[in-house]
Coordinates of C-alpha atoms and ligand atoms in Angstrom, one line a residue:
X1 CA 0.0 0.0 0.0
X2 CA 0.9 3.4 -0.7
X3 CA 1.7 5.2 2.3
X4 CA 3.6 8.4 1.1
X5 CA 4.6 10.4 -2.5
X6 CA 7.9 12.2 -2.5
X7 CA 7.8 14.9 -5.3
X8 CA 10.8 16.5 -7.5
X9 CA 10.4 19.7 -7.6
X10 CA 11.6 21.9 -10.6
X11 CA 9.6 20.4 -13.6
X12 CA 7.3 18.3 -11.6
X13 CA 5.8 20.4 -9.0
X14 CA 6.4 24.0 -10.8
X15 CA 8.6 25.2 -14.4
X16 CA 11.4 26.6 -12.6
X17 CA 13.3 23.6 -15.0
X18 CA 12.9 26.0 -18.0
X19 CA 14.5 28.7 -15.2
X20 CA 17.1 26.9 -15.0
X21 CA 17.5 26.4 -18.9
X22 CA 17.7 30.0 -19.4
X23 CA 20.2 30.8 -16.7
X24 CA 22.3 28.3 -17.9
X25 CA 21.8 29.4 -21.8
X26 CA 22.8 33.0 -21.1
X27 CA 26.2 31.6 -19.1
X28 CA 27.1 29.4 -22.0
X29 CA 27.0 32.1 -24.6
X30 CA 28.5 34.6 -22.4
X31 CA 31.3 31.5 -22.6
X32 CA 31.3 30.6 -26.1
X33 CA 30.1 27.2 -24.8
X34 CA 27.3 25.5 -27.5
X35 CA 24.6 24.4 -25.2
X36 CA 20.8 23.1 -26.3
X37 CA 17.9 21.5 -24.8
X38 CA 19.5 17.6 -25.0
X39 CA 22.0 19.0 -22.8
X40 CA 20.0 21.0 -20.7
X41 CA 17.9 17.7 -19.9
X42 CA 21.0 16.1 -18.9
X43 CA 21.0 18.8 -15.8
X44 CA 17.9 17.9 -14.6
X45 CA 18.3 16.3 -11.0
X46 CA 22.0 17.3 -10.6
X47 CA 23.3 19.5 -8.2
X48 CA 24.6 23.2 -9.8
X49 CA 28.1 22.0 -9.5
X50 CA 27.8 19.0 -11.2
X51 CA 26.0 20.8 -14.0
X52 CA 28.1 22.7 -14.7
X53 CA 30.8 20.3 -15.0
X54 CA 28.2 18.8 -17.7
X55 CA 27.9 22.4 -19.7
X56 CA 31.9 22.7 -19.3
X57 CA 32.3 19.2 -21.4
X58 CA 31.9 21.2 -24.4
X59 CA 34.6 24.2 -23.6
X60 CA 37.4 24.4 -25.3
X61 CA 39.6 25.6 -22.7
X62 CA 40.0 24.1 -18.8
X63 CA 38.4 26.6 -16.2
X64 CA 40.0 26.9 -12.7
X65 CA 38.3 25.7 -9.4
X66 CA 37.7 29.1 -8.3
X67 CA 36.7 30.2 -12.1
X68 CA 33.6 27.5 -12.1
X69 CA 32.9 28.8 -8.8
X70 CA 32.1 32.1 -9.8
X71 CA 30.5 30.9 -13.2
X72 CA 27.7 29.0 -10.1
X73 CA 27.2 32.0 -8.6
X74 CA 26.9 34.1 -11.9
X75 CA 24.8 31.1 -12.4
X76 CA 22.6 31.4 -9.7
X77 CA 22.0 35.1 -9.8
X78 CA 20.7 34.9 -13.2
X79 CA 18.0 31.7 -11.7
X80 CA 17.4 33.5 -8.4
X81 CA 16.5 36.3 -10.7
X82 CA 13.6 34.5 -12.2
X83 CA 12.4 33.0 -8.8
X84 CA 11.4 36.5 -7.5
X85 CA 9.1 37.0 -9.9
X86 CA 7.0 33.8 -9.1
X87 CA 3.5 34.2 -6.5
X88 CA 1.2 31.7 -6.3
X89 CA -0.3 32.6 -9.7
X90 CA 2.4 30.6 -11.2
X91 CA 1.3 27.2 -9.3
X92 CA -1.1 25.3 -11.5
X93 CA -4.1 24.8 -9.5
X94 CA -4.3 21.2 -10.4
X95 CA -0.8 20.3 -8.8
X96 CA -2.5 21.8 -5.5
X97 CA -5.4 19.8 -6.0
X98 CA -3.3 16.9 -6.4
X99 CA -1.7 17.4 -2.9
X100 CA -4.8 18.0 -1.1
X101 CA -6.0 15.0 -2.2
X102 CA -3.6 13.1 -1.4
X103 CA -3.4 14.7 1.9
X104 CA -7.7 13.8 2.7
X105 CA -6.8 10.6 1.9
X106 CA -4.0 9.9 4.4
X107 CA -1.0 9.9 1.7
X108 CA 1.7 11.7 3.4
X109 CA 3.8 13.9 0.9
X110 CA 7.3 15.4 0.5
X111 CA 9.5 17.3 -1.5
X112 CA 12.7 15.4 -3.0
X113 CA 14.8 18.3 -4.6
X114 CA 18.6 18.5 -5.5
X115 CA 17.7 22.3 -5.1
X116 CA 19.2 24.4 -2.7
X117 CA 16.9 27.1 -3.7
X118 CA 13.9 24.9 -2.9
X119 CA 12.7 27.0 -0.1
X120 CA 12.6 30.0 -1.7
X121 CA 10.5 28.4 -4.8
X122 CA 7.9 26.9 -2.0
X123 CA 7.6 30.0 -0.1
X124 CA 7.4 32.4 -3.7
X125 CA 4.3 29.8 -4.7
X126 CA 2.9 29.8 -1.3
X127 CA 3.1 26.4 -0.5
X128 CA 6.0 25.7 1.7
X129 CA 3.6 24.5 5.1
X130 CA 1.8 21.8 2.3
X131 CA 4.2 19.2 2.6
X132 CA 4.9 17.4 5.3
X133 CA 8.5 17.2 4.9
X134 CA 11.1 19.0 2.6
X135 CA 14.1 17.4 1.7
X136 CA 16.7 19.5 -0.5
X137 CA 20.2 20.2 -1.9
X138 CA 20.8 21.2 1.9
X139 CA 20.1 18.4 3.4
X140 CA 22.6 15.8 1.2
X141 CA 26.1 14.9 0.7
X142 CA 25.7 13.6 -2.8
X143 CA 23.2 14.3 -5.6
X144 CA 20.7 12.4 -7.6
X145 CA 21.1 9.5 -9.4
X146 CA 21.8 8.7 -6.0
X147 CA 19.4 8.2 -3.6
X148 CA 20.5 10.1 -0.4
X149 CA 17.7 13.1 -1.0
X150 CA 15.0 10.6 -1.4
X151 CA 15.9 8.2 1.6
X152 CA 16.3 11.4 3.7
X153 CA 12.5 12.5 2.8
X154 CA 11.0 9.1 3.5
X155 CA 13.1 8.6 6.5
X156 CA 11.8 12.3 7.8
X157 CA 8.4 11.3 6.6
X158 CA 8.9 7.8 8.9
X159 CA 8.0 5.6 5.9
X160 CA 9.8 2.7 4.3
X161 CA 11.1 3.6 0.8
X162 CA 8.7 0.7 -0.5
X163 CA 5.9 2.4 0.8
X164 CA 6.5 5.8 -1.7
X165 CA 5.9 6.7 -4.9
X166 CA 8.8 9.2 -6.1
X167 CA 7.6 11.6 -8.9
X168 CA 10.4 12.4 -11.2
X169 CA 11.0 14.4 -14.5
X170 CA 14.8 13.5 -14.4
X171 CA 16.6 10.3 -16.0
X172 CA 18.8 10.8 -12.5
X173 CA 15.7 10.7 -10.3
X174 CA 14.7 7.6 -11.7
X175 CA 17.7 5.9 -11.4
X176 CA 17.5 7.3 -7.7
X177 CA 14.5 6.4 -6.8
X178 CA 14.8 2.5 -8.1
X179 CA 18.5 2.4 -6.2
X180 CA 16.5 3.6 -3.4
X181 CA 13.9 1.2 -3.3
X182 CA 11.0 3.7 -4.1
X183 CA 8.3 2.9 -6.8
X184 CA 9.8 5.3 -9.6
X185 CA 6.9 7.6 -11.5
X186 CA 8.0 9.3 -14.4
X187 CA 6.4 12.7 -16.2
X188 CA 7.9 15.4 -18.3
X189 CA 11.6 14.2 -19.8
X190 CA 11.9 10.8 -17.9
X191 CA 8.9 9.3 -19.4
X192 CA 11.2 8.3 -22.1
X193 CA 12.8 6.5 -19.3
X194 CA 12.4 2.3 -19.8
X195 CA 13.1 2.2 -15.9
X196 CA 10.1 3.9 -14.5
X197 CA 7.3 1.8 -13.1
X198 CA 4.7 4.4 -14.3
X199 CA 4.1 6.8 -16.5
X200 CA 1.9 10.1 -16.5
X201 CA 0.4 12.6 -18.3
X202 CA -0.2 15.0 -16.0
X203 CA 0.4 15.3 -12.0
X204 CA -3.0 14.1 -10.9
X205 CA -2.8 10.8 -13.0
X206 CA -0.3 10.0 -9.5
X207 CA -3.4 9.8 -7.6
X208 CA -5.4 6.5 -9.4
X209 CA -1.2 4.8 -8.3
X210 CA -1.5 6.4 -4.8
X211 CA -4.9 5.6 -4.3
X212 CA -5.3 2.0 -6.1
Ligands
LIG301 C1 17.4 20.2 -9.6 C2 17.4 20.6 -11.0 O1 16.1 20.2 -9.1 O2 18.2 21.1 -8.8 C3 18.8 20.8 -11.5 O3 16.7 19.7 -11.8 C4 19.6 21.8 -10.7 O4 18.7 21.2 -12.9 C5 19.5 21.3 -9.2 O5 20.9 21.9 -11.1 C6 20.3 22.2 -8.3 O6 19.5 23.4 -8.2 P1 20.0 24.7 -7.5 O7 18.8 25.6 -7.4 O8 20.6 24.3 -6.1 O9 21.1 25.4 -8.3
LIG302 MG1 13.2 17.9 -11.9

């Protein structure tokens, strides 16, 4: 029985994935570095470091430690940008119908995010005090595809990773959530994904899996 759904965040719960796009977009060209939507979809699920690391693949020169830290931060100032402009008008309203029925019918939820600018997105769209726990890019020593930010939701949820269904957009969060012993559903990119145990649409498709 389902007991618990732990939710990605950027490209499952809001767009900030096409956020991140830009940011990134504007940073390669400022670099000379070509950069499209195939690799953009290889970011999704990874932290900002390791991102980056991704975009730098296609440089033609070798960038200092202290060079790629600045390009993060020049990084994240251009994303954090974005985020400020976000309200709750920018939250679909059948993403928060999805959680509240999920919460009427006993289904604890969480948030699953590489993001340490998860927070910020929650509180913008007003719905940080939803979930009942948040686990983030603070909270984890390694990224997705493993399974540390997962495990850490369930575990603060008190539920056995069997017992969740993880929502995913990302390639890397499926392959997390199967390491981590989740049932792995897939919407937006990862539905090309051969690994995921479900498939949907749209969000609220989750609930006829949650609620079987
Ligand atoms: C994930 C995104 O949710 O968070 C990635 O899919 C992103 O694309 C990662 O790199 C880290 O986000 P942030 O906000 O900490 O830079
Ligand atoms: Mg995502």
């Amino acid at each position: 029985m389902v007991q618990g759904v732990i939710f990605d965040l950027d490209g499952v719960i809001c767009s900030t994935d096409e956020f991140h796009y830009l940011a990134w977009k504007a940073l390669a060209d400022k670099e000379g570095i070509p950069f499209d939507r195939e690799t953009n979809n290889l970011l999704r699920g990874v932290s900002r470091m390791a991102s980056l690391e991704i975009i730098l693949r296609k440089a033609t020169r070798s960038y200092s430690e202290e060079e790629k830290a600045s390009l993060a931060d020049y990084k994240n100032e251009l994303y954090r940008g974005y985020l400020k402009q976000m309200t709750p008008a920018d939250l679909d309203p059948n993403v928060l119908k999805t959680l509240h029925t999920l919460k009427e019918k006993g289904v604890r939820i969480a948030i699953g995010s590489s993001s340490k600018n998860t927070k910020t997105i929650l509180t913008n769209l007003g719905i940080i005090d939803v979930f009942d726990a948040i686990a983030d890019g603070n909270d984890i020593h390694h990224s997705k595809p493993d399974p540390e930010v997962f495990l850490v939701a369930a575990k603060k949820l008190g539920l056995e990773p069997s017992s969740c269904i993880v929502v995913e957009d990302a390639f890397a969060g499926i392959e997390a959530a199967k390491r981590g012993g989740f049932v792995a559903a897939a919407i937006g990119d990862a539905i090309k994904d051969p690994d995921a145990d479900y498939v949907l649409s749209t969000l609220s498709d989750v609930l006829s899996i949650a609620l079987a």
